[in-house]
Coordinates of C-alpha atoms in Angstrom, one line a residue:
M1 CA 8.3 -22.9 -13.9
H2 CA 8.0 -20.0 -11.5
K3 CA 11.0 -19.9 -9.2
L4 CA 8.8 -19.8 -6.1
L5 CA 7.5 -23.3 -7.1
T6 CA 11.0 -24.8 -6.8
N7 CA 10.6 -27.8 -4.6
S8 CA 14.1 -28.2 -3.3
P9 CA 14.1 -28.1 0.5
G10 CA 17.4 -26.8 1.9
E11 CA 18.3 -24.8 -1.3
K12 CA 19.1 -21.1 -0.7
M13 CA 17.5 -18.5 -3.0
L14 CA 17.9 -14.8 -3.1
L15 CA 14.5 -13.3 -2.6
L16 CA 12.8 -10.0 -2.1
G17 CA 11.0 -9.8 1.2
N18 CA 7.6 -9.9 -0.6
E19 CA 8.8 -12.9 -2.6
A20 CA 9.8 -14.6 0.6
I21 CA 6.3 -14.1 2.0
A22 CA 4.8 -15.5 -1.1
R23 CA 7.1 -18.5 -0.8
G24 CA 6.0 -18.9 2.8
A25 CA 2.4 -19.0 1.6
I26 CA 3.3 -21.7 -1.0
E27 CA 5.2 -23.8 1.5
A28 CA 2.2 -23.5 3.9
G29 CA -0.2 -25.0 1.4
V30 CA -2.2 -21.8 0.9
A31 CA -4.7 -22.5 -1.9
F32 CA -6.7 -19.3 -2.0
G33 CA -5.4 -15.8 -2.3
T34 CA -7.0 -12.4 -2.6
T35 CA -5.8 -8.8 -2.7
Y36 CA -6.3 -5.2 -3.9
P37 CA -2.9 -4.1 -5.0
G38 CA -1.0 -1.5 -2.8
T39 CA 2.7 -0.7 -2.3
P40 CA 4.6 -2.0 -0.3
S41 CA 2.7 -5.3 -0.6
S42 CA 2.3 -5.4 -4.4
E43 CA 5.0 -8.0 -5.2
I44 CA 3.4 -10.6 -3.0
A45 CA 0.3 -10.5 -5.0
L46 CA 2.2 -10.4 -8.3
N47 CA 4.1 -13.6 -7.6
L48 CA 1.0 -15.5 -6.3
F49 CA -1.0 -14.3 -9.3
Q50 CA 1.8 -15.7 -11.6
V51 CA 2.0 -18.9 -9.6
S52 CA -1.8 -19.3 -9.9
H53 CA -1.4 -19.7 -13.7
E54 CA 1.0 -22.6 -13.2
S55 CA -0.7 -24.4 -10.4
D56 CA -4.0 -25.1 -8.7
L57 CA -3.7 -22.0 -6.4
Y58 CA -6.6 -19.7 -6.9
F59 CA -5.7 -16.0 -6.8
E60 CA -7.7 -12.9 -7.6
Y61 CA -7.3 -9.2 -7.7
S62 CA -10.5 -8.2 -6.0
T63 CA -12.4 -4.9 -6.5
N64 CA -11.2 -3.5 -3.1
E65 CA -9.8 -4.7 0.2
K66 CA -13.2 -5.2 1.8
V67 CA -14.2 -7.5 -1.0
A68 CA -10.9 -9.3 -0.9
L69 CA -11.2 -10.1 2.8
E70 CA -14.9 -11.2 2.4
V71 CA -14.0 -13.5 -0.5
A72 CA -11.1 -15.0 1.5
A73 CA -13.3 -15.4 4.6
A74 CA -15.7 -17.5 2.7
A75 CA -12.9 -19.7 1.4
A76 CA -11.4 -20.1 4.9
N77 CA -14.8 -21.0 6.3
S78 CA -15.1 -23.7 3.6
G79 CA -11.9 -25.3 4.8
V80 CA -9.5 -23.8 2.3
R81 CA -6.3 -22.3 3.5
S82 CA -6.4 -18.7 2.5
F83 CA -4.3 -15.5 2.4
C84 CA -5.6 -11.9 2.0
M85 CA -3.0 -9.2 1.6
M86 CA -3.1 -5.4 1.4
K87 CA -1.2 -2.2 2.3
H88 CA -1.9 -0.6 5.7
V89 CA -4.6 1.8 4.5
G90 CA -6.3 -1.1 2.8
L91 CA -7.1 -2.6 6.2
N92 CA -9.1 0.5 6.9
V93 CA -11.3 -0.5 3.9
A94 CA -11.5 -4.1 5.2
A95 CA -12.1 -3.1 8.8
D96 CA -15.8 -3.7 8.6
P97 CA -15.6 -7.5 7.8
L98 CA -12.4 -7.8 9.9
M99 CA -14.1 -6.9 13.2
T100 CA -17.0 -9.4 12.8
L101 CA -14.8 -12.1 11.2
A102 CA -12.9 -12.1 14.4
Y103 CA -16.1 -13.2 16.1
V104 CA -17.0 -15.8 13.4
G105 CA -13.6 -17.3 13.1
V106 CA -12.4 -19.6 10.4
K107 CA -12.4 -23.3 9.6
A108 CA -9.0 -23.3 7.8
G109 CA -6.1 -20.9 8.2
L110 CA -6.5 -17.3 7.1
V111 CA -3.6 -14.9 7.3
I112 CA -4.4 -11.2 6.7
L113 CA -1.2 -9.3 5.7
T114 CA -1.0 -5.6 6.4
A115 CA 2.1 -3.9 4.8
D116 CA 2.7 -0.8 6.9
D117 CA 4.6 2.1 5.3
P118 CA 6.7 4.1 7.8
S119 CA 8.1 7.2 6.2
L120 CA 5.3 7.3 3.7
F121 CA 7.2 6.1 0.7
S122 CA 4.0 5.5 -1.3
S123 CA 1.1 6.3 1.1
Q124 CA -1.1 9.1 2.4
N125 CA -0.3 8.3 6.0
E126 CA 1.9 6.0 8.2
Q127 CA -0.6 4.5 10.6
D128 CA 0.5 1.6 12.8
N129 CA -1.8 -1.3 12.1
R130 CA -0.7 -3.3 15.2
Y131 CA -3.6 -1.4 16.9
Y132 CA -6.0 -3.4 14.6
G133 CA -5.0 -6.5 16.6
K134 CA -5.9 -4.8 19.8
L135 CA -9.2 -3.4 18.3
S136 CA -10.3 -6.7 16.8
G137 CA -8.9 -9.1 19.4
L138 CA -6.8 -10.9 16.8
P139 CA -3.2 -12.0 17.1
V140 CA -0.4 -10.0 15.4
L141 CA 2.9 -11.4 14.2
E142 CA 5.8 -9.2 13.0
P143 CA 8.9 -10.6 11.2
S144 CA 12.3 -9.0 11.7
S145 CA 14.1 -10.2 8.6
V146 CA 13.4 -11.5 5.1
E147 CA 14.0 -15.1 5.9
E148 CA 11.9 -14.9 9.1
A149 CA 9.1 -13.4 7.1
K150 CA 8.8 -16.7 5.1
D151 CA 9.0 -18.9 8.2
M152 CA 6.8 -16.7 10.3
F153 CA 4.1 -16.7 7.7
I154 CA 3.9 -20.5 8.1
S155 CA 3.6 -20.0 11.8
A156 CA 0.9 -17.5 11.4
L157 CA -1.2 -19.9 9.3
T158 CA -0.7 -22.7 11.8
L159 CA -1.6 -20.3 14.7
S160 CA -4.8 -19.3 12.8
E161 CA -5.9 -22.9 12.6
T162 CA -5.0 -23.6 16.2
L163 CA -7.1 -20.7 17.4
G164 CA -9.8 -20.9 14.7
R165 CA -9.3 -17.2 14.0
P166 CA -7.7 -15.0 11.3
V167 CA -4.1 -13.9 12.2
I168 CA -2.8 -10.4 11.3
F169 CA 0.7 -10.5 9.7
R170 CA 2.2 -7.1 9.9
T171 CA 5.2 -6.1 7.8
T172 CA 6.9 -2.8 7.0
T173 CA 8.4 -1.4 3.9
R174 CA 11.9 -2.3 5.0
I175 CA 11.0 -6.0 5.2
N176 CA 8.9 -6.0 2.1
H177 CA 11.5 -4.4 -0.1
S178 CA 14.8 -5.8 1.2
S179 CA 16.5 -8.8 -0.4
A180 CA 18.2 -11.7 1.4
F181 CA 19.1 -15.4 0.9
V182 CA 16.3 -17.6 2.1
T183 CA 16.5 -21.3 2.8
L184 CA 13.6 -23.1 1.0
G185 CA 11.4 -25.5 3.0
P186 CA 9.1 -28.3 1.8
I187 CA 6.0 -27.4 -0.1
L188 CA 2.8 -28.8 1.5
P189 CA 0.1 -30.0 -0.9
R190 CA -2.7 -27.5 -1.6
N191 CA -6.3 -28.3 -1.1
P192 CA -8.1 -25.8 -3.4
R193 CA -11.6 -27.3 -2.9
G194 CA -13.5 -27.2 0.4
D195 CA -17.0 -27.7 1.7
F196 CA -19.1 -25.3 3.6
K197 CA -21.1 -26.8 6.5
K198 CA -24.2 -24.9 7.5
D199 CA -24.1 -23.7 11.0
P200 CA -26.2 -20.5 11.2
F201 CA -26.3 -20.4 15.0
N202 CA -22.6 -19.8 15.0
L203 CA -22.1 -18.1 11.6
V204 CA -24.9 -15.6 11.3
T205 CA -24.1 -12.6 13.3
V206 CA -27.4 -11.4 14.6
P207 CA -27.1 -9.9 18.1
A208 CA -28.1 -13.0 20.1
I209 CA -25.5 -15.1 18.3
S210 CA -22.8 -12.4 18.3
R211 CA -23.0 -12.1 22.1
K212 CA -22.0 -15.7 22.4
L213 CA -19.3 -15.4 19.7
H214 CA -17.7 -12.5 21.6
V215 CA -17.2 -14.7 24.6
R216 CA -15.5 -17.2 22.4
L217 CA -13.3 -14.5 20.9
L218 CA -12.1 -13.5 24.3
E219 CA -11.4 -17.2 25.2
S220 CA -9.4 -17.4 22.0
W221 CA -7.5 -14.3 22.9
E222 CA -6.5 -15.8 26.3
K223 CA -5.4 -19.0 24.5
A224 CA -3.3 -16.8 22.1
R225 CA -1.7 -15.0 25.0
S226 CA -0.7 -18.4 26.5
L227 CA 0.8 -19.5 23.2
A228 CA 2.7 -16.3 23.0
E229 CA 4.6 -17.3 26.2
T230 CA 6.3 -20.2 24.5
S231 CA 6.4 -18.9 20.9
P232 CA 9.8 -19.2 19.4
H233 CA 9.2 -15.7 17.9
N234 CA 9.4 -14.2 21.4
F235 CA 12.7 -14.4 23.2
V236 CA 15.2 -12.7 25.5
E237 CA 18.9 -12.3 24.7
G238 CA 21.6 -11.4 27.3
D239 CA 21.4 -10.9 31.0
G240 CA 22.5 -7.3 31.7
K241 CA 20.6 -4.7 33.7
W242 CA 19.9 -2.4 30.7
G243 CA 16.8 -3.6 28.9
I244 CA 15.9 -3.0 25.3
A245 CA 12.5 -4.2 24.0
C246 CA 11.9 -4.3 20.2
S247 CA 9.9 -5.8 17.4
G248 CA 10.1 -6.0 13.6
V249 CA 13.0 -4.6 11.7
S250 CA 14.2 -2.5 14.8
Y251 CA 15.5 -5.8 16.3
N252 CA 18.3 -5.8 13.7
Y253 CA 19.2 -2.2 14.4
V254 CA 19.2 -2.9 18.2
S255 CA 21.4 -5.9 17.8
D256 CA 24.0 -4.1 15.7
A257 CA 24.0 -1.0 18.0
V258 CA 24.5 -3.1 21.2
R259 CA 27.5 -4.8 19.5
E260 CA 28.9 -1.6 18.1
L261 CA 28.6 0.3 21.4
G262 CA 30.3 -2.5 23.3
I263 CA 27.5 -3.0 25.8
A264 CA 26.4 -6.6 25.1
D265 CA 27.5 -7.7 28.6
R266 CA 25.4 -5.0 30.2
T267 CA 22.3 -5.4 28.0
R268 CA 19.4 -7.8 27.7
I269 CA 17.1 -7.6 24.6
L270 CA 13.4 -8.6 24.5
R271 CA 12.4 -9.4 20.9
L272 CA 8.7 -9.8 20.3
G273 CA 7.7 -11.3 17.0
F274 CA 4.3 -12.6 18.3
T275 CA 3.5 -9.0 19.3
H276 CA -0.1 -9.2 20.3
P277 CA -1.3 -10.4 22.7
A278 CA 2.1 -10.0 24.4
P279 CA 3.2 -12.8 26.8
P280 CA 2.8 -11.3 30.3
D281 CA 5.1 -13.8 32.2
L282 CA 8.0 -13.4 29.7
V283 CA 7.6 -9.6 29.7
K284 CA 7.4 -9.3 33.5
T285 CA 10.4 -11.6 34.0
F286 CA 12.3 -9.5 31.5
L287 CA 11.3 -6.2 33.3
S288 CA 12.1 -7.6 36.7
G289 CA 15.7 -8.1 35.7
C290 CA 16.3 -4.6 34.4
D291 CA 17.1 -1.3 36.0
T292 CA 15.9 0.7 33.1
V293 CA 14.2 -0.2 29.8
L294 CA 14.2 1.4 26.3
V295 CA 11.6 0.4 23.8
A296 CA 12.8 0.6 20.1
E297 CA 9.9 0.3 17.7
E298 CA 8.7 2.0 14.5
G299 CA 5.5 3.9 14.5
E300 CA 3.4 4.3 17.6
P301 CA 4.3 3.4 21.3
F302 CA 2.5 0.1 21.0
L303 CA 5.0 -2.1 22.9
E304 CA 5.9 0.7 25.2
E305 CA 2.3 1.0 26.4
T306 CA 2.2 -2.8 26.8
L307 CA 5.4 -2.9 28.9
K308 CA 4.3 -0.1 31.1
A309 CA 1.0 -1.8 31.8
F310 CA 2.7 -5.1 32.7
A311 CA 5.2 -3.2 34.9
Q312 CA 2.3 -1.7 36.8
E313 CA 0.6 -5.1 37.2
A314 CA 3.9 -6.5 38.6
G315 CA 4.4 -3.5 41.0
L316 CA 7.7 -2.5 39.2
T317 CA 8.8 1.1 39.2
L318 CA 11.7 1.0 36.8
P319 CA 11.9 3.8 34.1
I320 CA 10.5 2.6 30.7
S321 CA 10.8 5.0 27.8
G322 CA 10.5 4.8 24.0
K323 CA 8.8 7.6 22.2
G324 CA 9.5 11.2 23.3
K325 CA 12.1 13.9 23.6
D326 CA 15.7 12.5 23.4
R327 CA 14.1 9.1 22.5
F328 CA 12.5 7.8 19.3
S329 CA 10.1 9.7 17.2
R330 CA 6.7 8.5 16.2
L331 CA 7.5 9.8 12.7
Y332 CA 9.1 7.8 9.9
E333 CA 11.3 4.8 9.8
L334 CA 14.0 4.0 12.2
D335 CA 17.6 3.6 11.0
P336 CA 20.8 2.1 12.5
A337 CA 22.4 5.5 13.3
T338 CA 19.3 6.8 15.0
V339 CA 18.8 3.6 17.1
R340 CA 22.5 3.6 18.1
G341 CA 22.4 7.3 19.1
V342 CA 19.2 6.9 21.2
I343 CA 20.6 3.7 22.9
A344 CA 23.8 5.6 23.7
A345 CA 22.0 8.6 25.1
C346 CA 19.6 6.4 27.2
F347 CA 22.3 4.4 28.9
G348 CA 24.9 7.2 29.0
V349 CA 27.6 5.6 26.9
E350 CA 29.8 7.1 24.1
N351 CA 28.1 6.9 20.7
R352 CA 30.8 5.3 18.7
A353 CA 30.0 3.9 15.3
G354 CA 31.0 0.4 14.4
K355 CA 32.6 1.6 11.2
K356 CA 34.1 4.9 10.4
M357 CA 31.8 6.8 8.0
P358 CA 33.5 7.8 4.7
D359 CA 34.3 11.4 4.0
L360 CA 31.7 12.6 1.5
S361 CA 32.5 16.3 1.8
D362 CA 33.8 16.5 -1.8
V363 CA 30.8 14.7 -3.3
P364 CA 28.2 17.0 -4.8
E365 CA 24.7 16.9 -3.4
I366 CA 22.3 14.6 -5.2
P367 CA 19.8 16.6 -7.2
Q368 CA 16.3 16.3 -5.9
R369 CA 13.9 14.4 -8.2
P370 CA 10.3 15.0 -7.1
P371 CA 7.7 12.5 -8.3
N372 CA 6.3 13.4 -11.7
L373 CA 3.9 12.1 -14.3
C374 CA 5.7 10.1 -17.0
A375 CA 6.5 11.6 -20.4
G376 CA 3.5 11.2 -22.5
C377 CA 1.2 10.3 -19.6
S378 CA -2.4 10.7 -20.7
H379 CA -3.3 12.2 -17.3
R380 CA -1.1 15.2 -18.1
A381 CA -3.1 15.7 -21.3
T382 CA -6.4 15.3 -19.5
Y383 CA -5.4 17.9 -16.8
Y384 CA -4.4 20.4 -19.5
V385 CA -7.7 19.8 -21.3
V386 CA -9.8 20.4 -18.2
K387 CA -7.7 23.4 -17.1
K388 CA -8.3 25.1 -20.5
A389 CA -12.0 24.2 -20.5
A390 CA -12.4 25.6 -17.0
E391 CA -10.6 28.9 -17.7
G392 CA -12.4 31.8 -16.0
M393 CA -14.2 29.5 -13.5
D394 CA -13.7 29.5 -9.8
T395 CA -12.9 25.9 -9.3
I396 CA -12.3 23.2 -6.7
Y397 CA -10.4 20.0 -7.8
P398 CA -10.9 17.1 -5.4
S399 CA -8.6 14.3 -6.5
D400 CA -7.9 10.7 -5.5
I401 CA -5.2 8.0 -4.9
G402 CA -3.2 7.0 -7.9
C403 CA -0.6 8.3 -10.4
Y404 CA -3.0 11.2 -11.2
T405 CA -2.6 12.5 -7.6
L406 CA 0.6 14.0 -9.0
G407 CA -1.5 16.4 -11.0
F408 CA -1.4 18.7 -7.9
M409 CA 2.2 19.6 -8.8
P410 CA 2.9 22.8 -10.7
P411 CA 2.5 23.6 -13.5
L412 CA -0.7 21.6 -13.7
S413 CA -1.9 22.3 -10.1
M414 CA -5.0 20.2 -10.5
G415 CA -5.5 18.8 -7.1
D416 CA -7.0 20.7 -4.1
F417 CA -8.2 17.9 -1.7
V418 CA -7.2 14.3 -1.3
L419 CA -8.3 11.9 1.5
C420 CA -8.4 8.3 0.5
M421 CA -9.5 5.9 -2.3
G422 CA -12.8 7.0 -3.8
A423 CA -13.1 10.1 -1.7
S424 CA -12.8 12.5 -4.7
V425 CA -16.4 11.7 -5.7
S426 CA -17.9 11.9 -2.3
T427 CA -16.0 15.1 -1.3
A428 CA -17.1 16.6 -4.6
C429 CA -20.7 16.0 -3.4
G430 CA -19.9 18.0 -0.3
F431 CA -18.1 20.8 -2.0
S432 CA -20.8 21.2 -4.5
K433 CA -23.4 21.7 -1.8
A434 CA -21.4 23.7 0.6
T435 CA -19.8 26.2 -1.9
D436 CA -20.8 28.1 -5.0
K437 CA -17.6 27.1 -6.9
K438 CA -17.4 24.8 -9.9
V439 CA -16.3 21.4 -8.6
I440 CA -14.4 19.1 -10.9
A441 CA -13.3 15.8 -9.4
F442 CA -10.7 13.3 -10.7
I443 CA -10.5 9.5 -10.2
G444 CA -8.7 6.7 -11.9
D445 CA -10.3 3.6 -13.5
S446 CA -9.2 1.2 -10.8
T447 CA -10.0 3.6 -8.0
F448 CA -13.4 4.1 -9.5
F449 CA -14.2 0.4 -9.3
H450 CA -12.5 0.2 -5.8
S451 CA -14.7 2.8 -4.1
G452 CA -15.8 5.5 -6.4
L453 CA -19.1 3.9 -7.5
T454 CA -21.0 4.5 -4.2
G455 CA -20.0 8.2 -4.2
L456 CA -21.4 8.6 -7.7
V457 CA -24.6 6.8 -6.8
N458 CA -24.9 9.2 -3.9
A459 CA -24.4 12.2 -6.3
V460 CA -27.1 11.0 -8.7
Y461 CA -29.5 10.3 -5.9
N462 CA -29.0 13.6 -4.2
N463 CA -28.8 15.6 -7.4
H464 CA -25.4 17.2 -6.8
N465 CA -23.8 19.5 -9.3
F466 CA -20.3 18.7 -10.3
T467 CA -18.2 17.1 -13.0
L468 CA -16.4 13.8 -12.5
V469 CA -13.4 13.1 -14.7
I470 CA -12.6 9.4 -14.8
L471 CA -9.0 8.8 -16.0
D472 CA -9.1 5.5 -17.7
N473 CA -5.6 4.4 -18.6
G474 CA -6.4 0.7 -18.9
T475 CA -4.6 -0.6 -15.8
T476 CA -3.8 -0.1 -12.1
A477 CA -0.7 1.9 -12.9
M478 CA 0.8 3.3 -9.7
T479 CA 1.2 0.0 -8.0
G480 CA 2.7 -1.8 -11.0
H481 CA 0.1 -2.4 -13.7
Q482 CA -2.2 -4.9 -12.0
P483 CA -5.5 -5.7 -13.6
N484 CA -8.9 -4.2 -12.5
P485 CA -12.4 -5.0 -13.7
G486 CA -12.1 -2.6 -16.7
V487 CA -8.9 -4.1 -18.1
D488 CA -8.8 -6.1 -21.3
M489 CA -7.3 -9.4 -19.9
Q490 CA -7.0 -10.9 -23.4
A491 CA -4.3 -8.3 -24.1
L492 CA -2.3 -10.2 -21.4
N493 CA -3.1 -13.5 -23.0
L494 CA -5.3 -14.5 -20.0
Q495 CA -8.6 -16.1 -20.6
G496 CA -11.7 -16.6 -18.5
Y497 CA -12.1 -13.0 -17.3
G498 CA -15.0 -10.6 -17.8
R499 CA -14.6 -6.9 -18.5
V500 CA -16.7 -4.1 -17.1
S501 CA -17.4 -1.0 -19.2
I502 CA -17.0 2.2 -17.1
E503 CA -19.2 4.1 -19.6
A504 CA -22.0 1.4 -19.3
V505 CA -21.8 1.5 -15.5
V506 CA -22.0 5.2 -15.3
R507 CA -24.9 5.4 -17.7
A508 CA -26.7 2.6 -15.8
M509 CA -26.3 4.6 -12.6
G510 CA -28.5 7.3 -14.2
V511 CA -25.8 10.0 -14.7
P512 CA -27.6 12.4 -17.0
H513 CA -24.5 13.7 -18.9
V514 CA -21.8 11.3 -20.0
A515 CA -19.0 11.9 -22.5
V516 CA -15.9 10.0 -23.6
I517 CA -12.7 11.8 -24.7
S518 CA -9.3 10.8 -26.1
P519 CA -7.2 13.4 -24.2
Y520 CA -4.4 13.4 -26.8
K521 CA -6.9 15.0 -29.2
V522 CA -6.6 18.3 -27.4
K523 CA -9.0 20.7 -29.2
K524 CA -11.9 18.3 -29.5
S525 CA -11.4 17.2 -25.9
I526 CA -11.6 20.8 -24.6
E527 CA -14.9 21.3 -26.4
T528 CA -16.3 18.1 -24.9
V529 CA -15.2 19.0 -21.4
K530 CA -16.7 22.5 -21.7
E531 CA -20.1 21.0 -22.5
A532 CA -19.8 18.8 -19.4
L533 CA -18.8 21.7 -17.2
D534 CA -21.8 23.8 -18.4
F535 CA -24.2 21.0 -17.5
K536 CA -26.2 21.6 -14.4
G537 CA -26.2 18.4 -12.3
V538 CA -23.9 15.4 -12.3
S539 CA -21.7 15.1 -15.4
V540 CA -19.0 12.5 -16.1
V541 CA -16.2 12.7 -18.6
I542 CA -14.3 9.5 -19.2
A543 CA -10.7 10.1 -20.5
Q544 CA -9.6 7.0 -22.3
E545 CA -5.9 6.5 -23.2
M546 CA -3.7 3.7 -22.2
C547 CA -0.8 4.2 -19.7
T548 CA 2.3 4.7 -21.8
L549 CA 4.4 2.4 -19.7
Y550 CA 1.7 -0.3 -19.8
A551 CA 1.4 0.1 -23.6
K552 CA 5.1 -0.2 -23.9
T553 CA 5.0 -3.5 -21.9
L554 CA 2.3 -4.8 -24.2
K555 CA 4.3 -3.6 -27.3
Q556 CA 1.4 -1.4 -28.3
L557 CA 3.2 1.9 -28.0
K558 CA 4.5 3.3 -31.3
V559 CA 7.1 5.7 -30.1
R560 CA 7.5 8.8 -32.4
A561 CA 9.8 11.4 -30.8
F562 CA 9.3 15.1 -31.4
K563 CA 11.7 17.9 -31.7
V564 CA 11.7 21.7 -31.3
T565 CA 12.5 23.5 -34.6
D566 CA 13.9 26.9 -35.3
K567 CA 10.3 28.3 -35.5
C568 CA 10.3 28.4 -31.7
K569 CA 9.9 31.9 -30.3
N570 CA 10.6 30.8 -26.7
H571 CA 7.0 31.2 -25.4
R572 CA 7.7 28.0 -23.4
N573 CA 4.0 27.0 -23.2
C574 CA 5.3 23.4 -23.5
I575 CA 7.1 23.9 -20.2
T576 CA 5.0 26.3 -18.2
E577 CA 1.6 24.7 -19.0
I578 CA 2.2 20.9 -19.2
G579 CA 5.7 20.4 -17.7
C580 CA 6.5 17.2 -19.6
P581 CA 9.8 15.7 -18.3
A582 CA 10.9 15.1 -21.9
F583 CA 11.6 18.9 -22.2
Y584 CA 14.8 20.5 -21.0
L585 CA 16.6 23.8 -21.5
D586 CA 19.8 24.0 -23.5
G587 CA 21.0 27.4 -22.4
D588 CA 18.1 29.6 -23.6
K589 CA 16.7 27.1 -26.0
V590 CA 13.9 24.6 -25.4
R591 CA 14.8 21.1 -26.3
I592 CA 13.1 17.6 -26.3
D593 CA 15.0 14.5 -25.2
A594 CA 14.2 12.1 -28.0
D595 CA 15.0 9.1 -25.7
V596 CA 12.3 10.2 -23.3
C597 CA 9.6 11.5 -25.6
V598 CA 7.0 9.0 -26.6
G599 CA 5.2 11.1 -29.2
C600 CA 1.9 11.9 -27.6
A601 CA 1.9 15.2 -29.6
V602 CA 0.2 17.2 -26.9
C603 CA 3.0 19.7 -26.9
A604 CA 2.8 20.1 -30.7
Q605 CA -0.9 20.9 -30.4
I606 CA -0.4 23.7 -27.9
C607 CA 2.7 25.4 -29.4
P608 CA 1.6 28.8 -30.7
E609 CA 4.2 28.7 -33.6
N610 CA 3.7 25.1 -34.5
A611 CA 7.4 24.8 -33.8
I612 CA 7.2 21.2 -32.5
T613 CA 7.4 18.5 -35.2
P614 CA 8.1 14.8 -35.3
V615 CA 11.7 13.6 -35.7
K616 CA 12.1 12.1 -39.2

């Protein structure tokens, strides 16, 4: 039995933040879950996906976040408690249905989780998705700890049903990927089957109906603001004249800093967990008791702007600061030392640490380890093949979001422009029309299904001239090997799934030149790619080779390590052209780490002396 199905109320269990959130969904009786995988939210989906195979919970990896939210919206409007989760940039993809779903509302609870990523650990930006609450008119809840994440999820689902609206549940990487002991609660029964009642004059958003629905949304927003006043997730601690307002993980840093600085008797803390809409009476009462207020929050000055607006309404003129010089940055995560330093500077107290930092002056600096494609990664082989096929051409390489984004790193240097999921295909359209250069775009299999299809349709319709290379490694690799519509689910011993052929889809779109390569077969692949590059119009090359890590998981990888023999003349093509991490220098000699090498044999095919051979 999956550990998250343990029905022992009161038992404590060590859980990752994402596991705690998944447990919260189980305890709340969520019966319907959807997602498109994205770090830092991935483990929530993984656990619910596993639970769905041991229970009556329905869970799916949807094609993209827009589809995921639309599927969940239908379930919630059929009376089934639902949960849709994604990383922060995924909510951009789902923003279209989000805005109108706020008007339509739900018949059963629907929580929309957005996992924000301050410091960009695995993302192309660090946007603050609390503003989606303000944009859509939906409530936003933010937990400050792993255990609270579980409990607050249950509150979010209850709030959704009270208001008849979706609720945005905003986490950050530090909550998602921290571990703590969590007290288990009772598991409510799931109701996986619902019934949709026709009500077109409230559910079909033509202008005349939407005008009426907007009025209801604003009424719901006012009700939410009233509920925020008495929410247990919003509270004030202390009664000093120095005020600190905070939300999310920053509450923990503030609490520690106040204690370590010895200013608890002079400080009051406003912690908002029901962040939007903020409770005006609670906030104004807090402000009226302060001489000065510091706002500690990650990301944008969301709370700071709110507090300043409430202060103006109340006729208060106290200084309120948060983001800016000598205060908190809008960049990156907060940390305990930074928060303590800013609090000390703001209130003019000595910045003394709670614990003496250890002397690390004699410890050598940790070597930098930039992200890299794995040893034997088929993407490296594909990039090498394309680079050789395009020699002598003036090229532009639009790329996309996934492991293969790392192809922009030397020595491959095969990424010139990256925006968001699916944009490689669409930007290739623009580059091909706006320049005279040869445009070669790259996209992964999961990303192609996510949002690359429409760009390719556009290219065929408008008769653009570029080559699209679809890197099909048989899984959604970067976020942890989740399935996508092109994955063979029988290899995972899972039945009842279909499988979509990328080649069949591309041909059905009317792409005039389609080829499939096995990138480990270097010479033949170069010839095939050259033909595609010479074609005038839209050409597609599908590079098919399973992700080595995924193949190892499925026990389909037959590792055959290689070695560098005495024939080596030190040309170092293996290092300077493909840069596989299995290679290293032993003095002046090139060597292969047999424990890292997986035996793809690409290096052996490009060595001019045939000096690389299998280890017997």
